[in-house]
Coordinates of C-alpha atoms and ligand atoms in Angstrom, one line a residue:
M1 CA 50.2 85.9 -26.9
K2 CA 52.1 82.8 -26.3
K3 CA 50.8 80.9 -23.3
R4 CA 53.0 80.1 -20.5
Q5 CA 53.8 76.3 -20.6
I6 CA 54.0 74.8 -17.0
A7 CA 55.3 71.6 -15.9
I8 CA 54.0 70.7 -12.5
L9 CA 56.3 68.3 -10.4
G10 CA 54.0 66.7 -7.6
S11 CA 50.6 67.7 -9.4
T12 CA 48.3 65.5 -7.0
G13 CA 49.8 67.0 -3.8
S14 CA 48.4 70.0 -1.9
I15 CA 50.3 72.6 -3.8
G16 CA 50.1 71.0 -7.3
T17 CA 46.2 70.7 -7.0
Q18 CA 46.0 74.3 -5.9
A19 CA 48.3 75.2 -8.8
L20 CA 45.8 73.7 -11.1
D21 CA 43.0 75.6 -9.6
V22 CA 45.0 78.8 -10.3
I23 CA 45.8 77.6 -14.1
R24 CA 42.2 76.7 -14.6
Q25 CA 41.3 80.3 -13.7
H26 CA 43.5 81.8 -16.3
P27 CA 43.4 79.4 -19.4
E28 CA 44.4 82.5 -21.6
I29 CA 47.7 82.7 -19.9
F30 CA 48.8 79.4 -18.8
E31 CA 48.8 75.9 -20.4
V32 CA 49.9 72.7 -18.7
Y33 CA 52.8 70.9 -20.6
A34 CA 53.5 68.2 -18.0
L35 CA 52.1 66.6 -14.9
T36 CA 54.0 64.3 -12.6
A37 CA 53.0 62.4 -9.5
N38 CA 54.5 59.9 -7.1
N39 CA 51.8 57.6 -6.6
Q40 CA 48.3 58.8 -6.9
V41 CA 47.5 57.6 -10.2
E42 CA 43.7 58.0 -10.3
L43 CA 43.9 61.8 -9.5
L44 CA 46.7 61.9 -12.1
I45 CA 44.5 60.5 -14.8
E46 CA 41.6 62.7 -13.8
Q47 CA 44.0 65.7 -14.0
A48 CA 45.5 64.6 -17.3
R49 CA 41.8 64.2 -18.9
R50 CA 41.1 67.7 -17.7
F51 CA 44.2 69.6 -18.6
E52 CA 45.5 67.5 -21.6
P53 CA 49.2 68.0 -21.0
E54 CA 51.7 66.6 -23.5
I55 CA 53.5 64.4 -21.0
V56 CA 52.5 62.7 -17.8
V57 CA 54.9 60.9 -15.5
I58 CA 54.3 58.5 -12.6
A59 CA 57.3 58.0 -10.3
N60 CA 56.0 54.7 -9.1
E61 CA 56.6 52.4 -12.0
S62 CA 54.2 49.7 -10.9
K63 CA 51.4 52.1 -11.6
Y64 CA 52.5 52.8 -15.2
I65 CA 50.0 50.2 -16.8
Q66 CA 47.1 51.7 -14.9
L67 CA 48.0 55.3 -16.0
K68 CA 48.5 54.1 -19.7
E69 CA 45.3 52.4 -19.6
G70 CA 43.5 55.3 -18.1
L71 CA 44.7 57.7 -20.6
K72 CA 44.8 55.3 -23.8
D73 CA 42.3 57.5 -25.8
L74 CA 44.5 60.8 -25.4
P75 CA 47.4 61.8 -27.4
V76 CA 49.6 62.1 -24.5
K77 CA 53.2 60.6 -23.8
I78 CA 53.2 58.6 -20.8
W79 CA 56.4 57.9 -18.7
A80 CA 57.4 56.3 -15.5
G81 CA 60.1 56.3 -12.9
A82 CA 61.8 59.1 -10.8
D83 CA 64.5 59.6 -13.6
A84 CA 61.8 60.4 -16.0
I85 CA 60.7 63.2 -13.9
S86 CA 64.3 64.7 -14.0
Q87 CA 64.2 64.3 -17.9
I88 CA 60.9 65.9 -18.6
V89 CA 61.9 69.2 -17.0
E90 CA 64.3 69.6 -20.0
E91 CA 61.7 69.4 -22.8
E92 CA 62.2 72.6 -24.9
P93 CA 58.6 74.1 -24.7
I94 CA 58.4 74.2 -20.8
D95 CA 58.8 77.8 -19.6
L96 CA 58.3 77.3 -16.0
V97 CA 58.8 74.4 -13.5
L98 CA 56.5 74.3 -10.4
A99 CA 58.7 72.3 -8.0
A100 CA 56.0 70.8 -5.6
M101 CA 57.3 67.4 -4.7
V102 CA 57.8 66.6 -1.1
G103 CA 61.2 66.1 0.5
Y104 CA 64.4 65.1 -0.8
S105 CA 62.8 63.6 -4.1
G106 CA 62.6 67.3 -5.3
L107 CA 66.4 67.9 -5.4
K108 CA 67.4 66.4 -8.7
P109 CA 64.5 67.4 -10.9
T110 CA 65.0 70.9 -9.6
I111 CA 68.8 70.9 -10.4
Q112 CA 67.8 69.5 -13.9
A113 CA 65.3 72.4 -14.4
I114 CA 67.9 74.9 -13.4
K115 CA 70.5 73.5 -15.8
A116 CA 67.9 73.5 -18.6
G117 CA 67.4 77.1 -17.8
K118 CA 63.7 76.8 -17.1
A119 CA 62.2 79.3 -14.6
I120 CA 61.6 77.5 -11.3
A121 CA 58.6 78.1 -8.9
L122 CA 59.9 76.7 -5.9
A123 CA 57.4 75.1 -3.4
N124 CA 60.0 72.2 -2.4
K125 CA 61.7 74.0 0.4
E126 CA 63.8 70.9 1.2
T127 CA 65.8 71.5 -2.0
L128 CA 67.3 74.8 -0.5
V129 CA 67.6 73.1 3.0
I130 CA 69.6 70.3 1.8
A131 CA 71.8 72.0 -0.8
G132 CA 71.1 75.7 -0.7
E133 CA 74.7 76.9 -1.4
W134 CA 74.8 74.6 -4.2
I135 CA 71.5 75.3 -5.9
T136 CA 71.9 79.2 -5.4
K137 CA 75.3 79.0 -7.3
L138 CA 73.7 76.8 -10.1
A139 CA 70.9 79.2 -10.6
L140 CA 73.3 82.1 -10.7
E141 CA 75.5 80.2 -13.3
Y142 CA 72.6 79.3 -15.5
K143 CA 70.8 82.5 -15.0
T144 CA 67.7 80.8 -13.9
P145 CA 65.1 82.8 -11.9
V146 CA 63.9 80.9 -8.8
L147 CA 60.7 82.2 -7.4
P148 CA 59.3 81.3 -4.0
V149 CA 56.1 79.8 -3.5
D150 CA 56.2 79.1 0.1
S151 CA 53.9 82.2 1.4
E152 CA 56.4 83.7 3.8
H153 CA 59.1 83.7 1.0
S154 CA 56.6 85.1 -1.4
A155 CA 55.8 87.8 1.0
I156 CA 59.4 88.7 1.4
Y157 CA 60.0 88.7 -2.3
Q158 CA 57.0 91.1 -2.8
C159 CA 58.3 93.4 0.0
L160 CA 61.8 93.6 -1.9
A161 CA 60.2 94.7 -5.2
G162 CA 61.7 98.0 -6.1
E163 CA 64.4 97.7 -3.3
E164 CA 67.1 96.2 -5.3
N165 CA 69.7 98.7 -4.3
N166 CA 68.6 98.6 -0.6
P167 CA 70.1 95.7 1.5
I168 CA 68.1 93.9 3.9
D169 CA 68.5 94.8 7.6
K170 CA 66.3 92.0 8.9
I171 CA 63.7 89.4 8.0
I172 CA 60.8 88.8 10.1
L173 CA 59.5 85.5 9.2
T174 CA 56.1 84.9 10.7
A175 CA 54.8 81.6 12.0
S176 CA 51.4 80.6 13.0
G177 CA 52.9 78.4 15.9
G178 CA 50.7 75.4 14.8
P179 CA 48.1 73.7 16.8
F180 CA 50.3 73.1 19.7
R181 CA 51.5 76.7 20.5
N182 CA 50.3 76.9 24.0
F183 CA 50.9 73.1 24.9
S184 CA 53.0 72.2 27.9
L185 CA 55.9 69.9 27.4
K186 CA 53.6 67.2 29.1
Q187 CA 50.8 67.9 26.9
L188 CA 53.1 67.6 23.7
Q189 CA 54.2 64.2 24.9
Q190 CA 50.7 62.9 24.6
V191 CA 49.6 64.7 21.3
T192 CA 48.5 62.4 18.2
K193 CA 48.9 62.6 14.8
N194 CA 45.2 63.6 14.1
E195 CA 45.8 66.6 16.3
A196 CA 49.0 67.5 14.7
L197 CA 47.4 67.2 11.2
K198 CA 44.8 70.0 12.1
H199 CA 46.5 73.0 11.2
P200 CA 44.5 76.0 12.8
N201 CA 45.0 78.3 9.5
W202 CA 46.7 76.6 6.4
N203 CA 45.3 73.8 4.3
M204 CA 48.4 72.0 3.4
G205 CA 50.1 68.4 2.8
A206 CA 50.5 66.0 5.6
K207 CA 54.5 66.3 5.8
V208 CA 54.6 70.2 6.1
T209 CA 51.5 70.1 8.3
I210 CA 53.7 67.9 10.9
D211 CA 56.5 70.2 10.3
S212 CA 54.5 73.2 11.1
A213 CA 53.4 71.6 14.3
S214 CA 56.9 70.9 15.3
L215 CA 58.3 74.2 14.0
M216 CA 60.6 72.3 11.9
N217 CA 58.8 73.9 9.0
K218 CA 59.9 77.4 10.3
G219 CA 63.5 76.1 10.8
F220 CA 63.4 75.0 7.1
E221 CA 62.1 78.4 6.1
M222 CA 64.7 80.1 7.8
I223 CA 67.2 78.2 5.9
E224 CA 65.1 78.7 2.8
A225 CA 65.1 82.4 3.3
K226 CA 68.9 82.6 4.1
W227 CA 69.5 81.3 0.6
L228 CA 66.8 82.9 -1.3
F229 CA 67.5 86.3 -0.1
G230 CA 71.4 86.2 0.7
V231 CA 71.2 87.1 4.6
N232 CA 72.8 85.6 7.5
P233 CA 70.8 83.4 9.7
E234 CA 71.3 86.1 12.6
Q235 CA 69.4 88.4 10.3
I236 CA 66.2 86.4 10.4
Q237 CA 63.9 86.7 13.3
V238 CA 61.1 84.1 13.8
L239 CA 58.0 85.7 15.1
I240 CA 54.7 83.8 16.1
H241 CA 51.7 85.5 14.5
P242 CA 49.0 83.0 15.3
Q243 CA 46.4 84.8 12.8
S244 CA 48.7 84.1 9.8
I245 CA 47.6 87.4 8.2
I246 CA 51.0 88.9 7.8
H247 CA 53.0 86.4 5.8
S248 CA 56.4 87.9 6.6
M249 CA 58.3 91.3 6.8
V250 CA 61.4 92.9 5.6
Q251 CA 63.2 95.8 7.8
F252 CA 65.6 98.2 6.0
K253 CA 68.4 100.0 7.3
D254 CA 66.2 103.1 8.0
T255 CA 64.2 100.8 10.3
S256 CA 61.1 101.0 7.9
I257 CA 59.3 97.7 7.9
K258 CA 57.3 96.4 4.9
A259 CA 54.8 93.4 5.2
Q260 CA 52.6 91.6 2.8
L261 CA 49.2 90.6 4.0
G262 CA 46.3 88.3 3.0
L263 CA 44.2 85.7 4.0
P264 CA 46.1 82.4 4.4
D265 CA 45.4 80.8 1.0
M266 CA 48.2 79.1 -0.8
R267 CA 46.8 79.8 -4.2
L268 CA 47.9 83.4 -3.6
P269 CA 51.6 82.9 -3.6
I270 CA 51.2 80.1 -6.1
Q271 CA 49.5 82.5 -8.4
Y272 CA 52.1 85.3 -7.9
A273 CA 55.1 83.1 -8.7
L274 CA 53.2 81.4 -12.0
G275 CA 52.3 84.9 -13.1
Y276 CA 55.4 86.9 -12.1
P277 CA 56.0 89.8 -12.6
K278 CA 52.4 90.4 -13.3
R279 CA 49.5 90.3 -10.6
L280 CA 46.7 88.5 -11.9
K281 CA 43.0 88.9 -11.2
S282 CA 41.6 86.5 -9.0
D283 CA 38.3 85.4 -7.2
F284 CA 40.1 84.6 -3.9
E285 CA 38.3 86.1 -0.8
S286 CA 40.1 89.3 0.3
L287 CA 41.1 90.3 3.8
D288 CA 38.3 91.9 5.8
F289 CA 39.9 93.7 8.9
N290 CA 36.4 93.7 10.7
K291 CA 36.7 90.0 10.9
F292 CA 40.7 90.3 11.8
N293 CA 40.7 93.2 13.9
T294 CA 43.5 91.9 16.3
L295 CA 46.9 90.9 15.0
T296 CA 49.0 89.5 17.8
F297 CA 52.7 88.5 18.0
E298 CA 54.9 86.5 20.4
Q299 CA 58.5 85.0 20.7
P300 CA 58.7 81.3 19.7
D301 CA 59.4 78.9 22.7
T302 CA 62.4 76.9 21.7
T303 CA 62.6 75.0 24.9
K304 CA 59.3 73.2 23.8
F305 CA 60.0 73.4 20.1
R306 CA 63.7 72.4 19.8
N307 CA 63.6 71.9 16.0
L308 CA 63.9 75.7 15.4
N309 CA 67.1 75.6 17.3
F310 CA 68.5 72.6 15.4
A311 CA 67.8 74.5 12.0
F312 CA 69.9 77.4 13.3
E313 CA 72.5 75.0 14.4
A314 CA 72.7 73.1 11.0
I315 CA 72.9 76.2 9.0
K316 CA 75.7 77.5 11.3
Q317 CA 77.7 74.4 10.7
G318 CA 76.8 74.3 7.0
G319 CA 78.3 71.7 5.0
N320 CA 76.0 68.4 5.0
M321 CA 74.5 69.2 8.4
P322 CA 71.2 70.7 6.9
C323 CA 70.9 67.6 4.8
I324 CA 71.2 65.4 8.0
L325 CA 68.7 67.4 9.6
N326 CA 66.3 67.0 6.7
A327 CA 66.7 63.3 6.2
A328 CA 66.4 62.5 9.9
N329 CA 63.3 64.8 9.9
E330 CA 61.6 63.0 7.0
I331 CA 62.1 59.7 8.7
V332 CA 60.7 60.8 12.0
V333 CA 57.9 62.6 10.5
A334 CA 56.9 59.3 8.5
A335 CA 57.3 57.3 11.7
F336 CA 55.3 59.9 13.7
L337 CA 52.5 59.6 11.0
Q338 CA 52.5 55.8 11.5
D339 CA 52.1 56.2 15.2
K340 CA 55.6 54.5 15.8
I341 CA 57.1 57.4 17.7
G342 CA 55.7 60.4 19.9
F343 CA 55.9 64.0 19.0
L344 CA 58.7 65.0 21.2
E345 CA 60.7 61.8 20.3
M346 CA 61.0 63.3 16.8
S347 CA 63.3 66.0 18.1
D348 CA 65.3 63.7 20.3
I349 CA 66.0 61.4 17.3
I350 CA 66.9 64.4 15.1
E351 CA 69.5 65.7 17.7
K352 CA 71.1 62.4 18.0
A353 CA 71.3 62.3 14.2
M354 CA 73.1 65.5 13.9
Q355 CA 75.4 64.7 16.8
T356 CA 76.6 61.3 15.4
M357 CA 76.4 61.4 11.5
D358 CA 79.7 62.2 9.6
F359 CA 80.2 65.8 9.0
I360 CA 81.3 67.0 5.6
A361 CA 82.2 70.6 5.4
L362 CA 82.2 71.0 1.6
P363 CA 79.8 68.4 0.1
T364 CA 79.6 67.3 -3.6
Y365 CA 76.2 66.3 -5.1
E366 CA 77.4 62.7 -4.4
D367 CA 77.9 63.5 -0.8
F368 CA 74.4 64.9 -0.4
V369 CA 73.0 61.7 -2.0
E370 CA 75.1 59.5 0.4
T371 CA 74.5 61.6 3.4
D372 CA 70.8 61.4 2.7
H373 CA 70.9 57.7 2.4
T374 CA 73.1 56.8 5.3
T375 CA 71.0 59.2 7.7
R376 CA 67.7 57.7 6.7
N377 CA 69.3 54.1 7.3
K378 CA 70.7 55.0 10.5
V379 CA 67.7 56.8 11.9
M380 CA 65.5 53.8 11.0
K381 CA 67.9 51.3 12.5
E382 CA 67.9 53.1 15.8
M383 CA 64.1 53.4 15.9
K384 CA 63.8 49.7 15.5
M385 CA 66.4 49.0 18.0
K386 CA 64.4 51.2 20.6
K387 CA 61.2 49.1 20.2
Ligands
MG1 MG1 55.5 78.4 4.6

């Protein structure tokens, strides 16, 4: 059998490294064709030596020489620059592109991969947040399958298997609630980045961990679910489930609800997407109900976690508003991670950006690029003025 040729965009990040762990366990099924990283050149060299891809790309061009030096004895093509990442996805032998870059940077290569007709395993939810309508149309036009890697969306996808003719009544999107679920507003004002980076259940990258603590991640996932599964935002209920065992649920019109369960381990949804439609054997720990004998549920508190409402508001307005939301969020999360602003300030700044940026009802690709750019500049300028 021909092995499935995989390109991993963002191979040194949390999703990328866990995907390589999955690939390592199934050498008879998968082969790494391309690896790309933004900055982490040492780890990229280590990965390339181990998986021997055809192509390796480093986005940060100043690290090119170091990468070339580190792989000089291997027959591997070495490219540099963000544009190179968008180019490699078109390489003929690639069967599947795992889009695991962080934030806005994932948009362009994902568009290129869809146009090249490669199956997409989508971990970069920001792509659908920014330009979901556009991406969904493009995927239909090029008949490109988009497989979710996000654990919630993987769960929904699994619940929908065999239900092709049964419309969704409601999606119940579960959320751990993050480390600050029971904090008061006063406590939230004081929290540090180190506290925010300690997610109770999931092992993830820094950006998504902060987004989880602020519930922006769940807002983004609501938008992601809207586009992936063709539902209205009103059909998506966010439900706090602190144990992170039920990864999400789908209710059908007969009121029957299907759920997908498992321990919180990102390798499971990654493997499901890479191996789809087959379920592959794994050595992951399985769920023991003796250890998890109580599963609890509660409503999210949107007076404390306002980002969730912002996401509903952004998708209701549509156009470039989700792009504004995302760009402002990327800047405030980076500022919070540098101790420049407080936890609650992140929401204040995002709200202001949504109120003051120019709204475009029917954005083109160039409008998304422009909106992203101007929102970032404006938010950064305002943060500087406040100091
Ligand atoms: Mg998720």
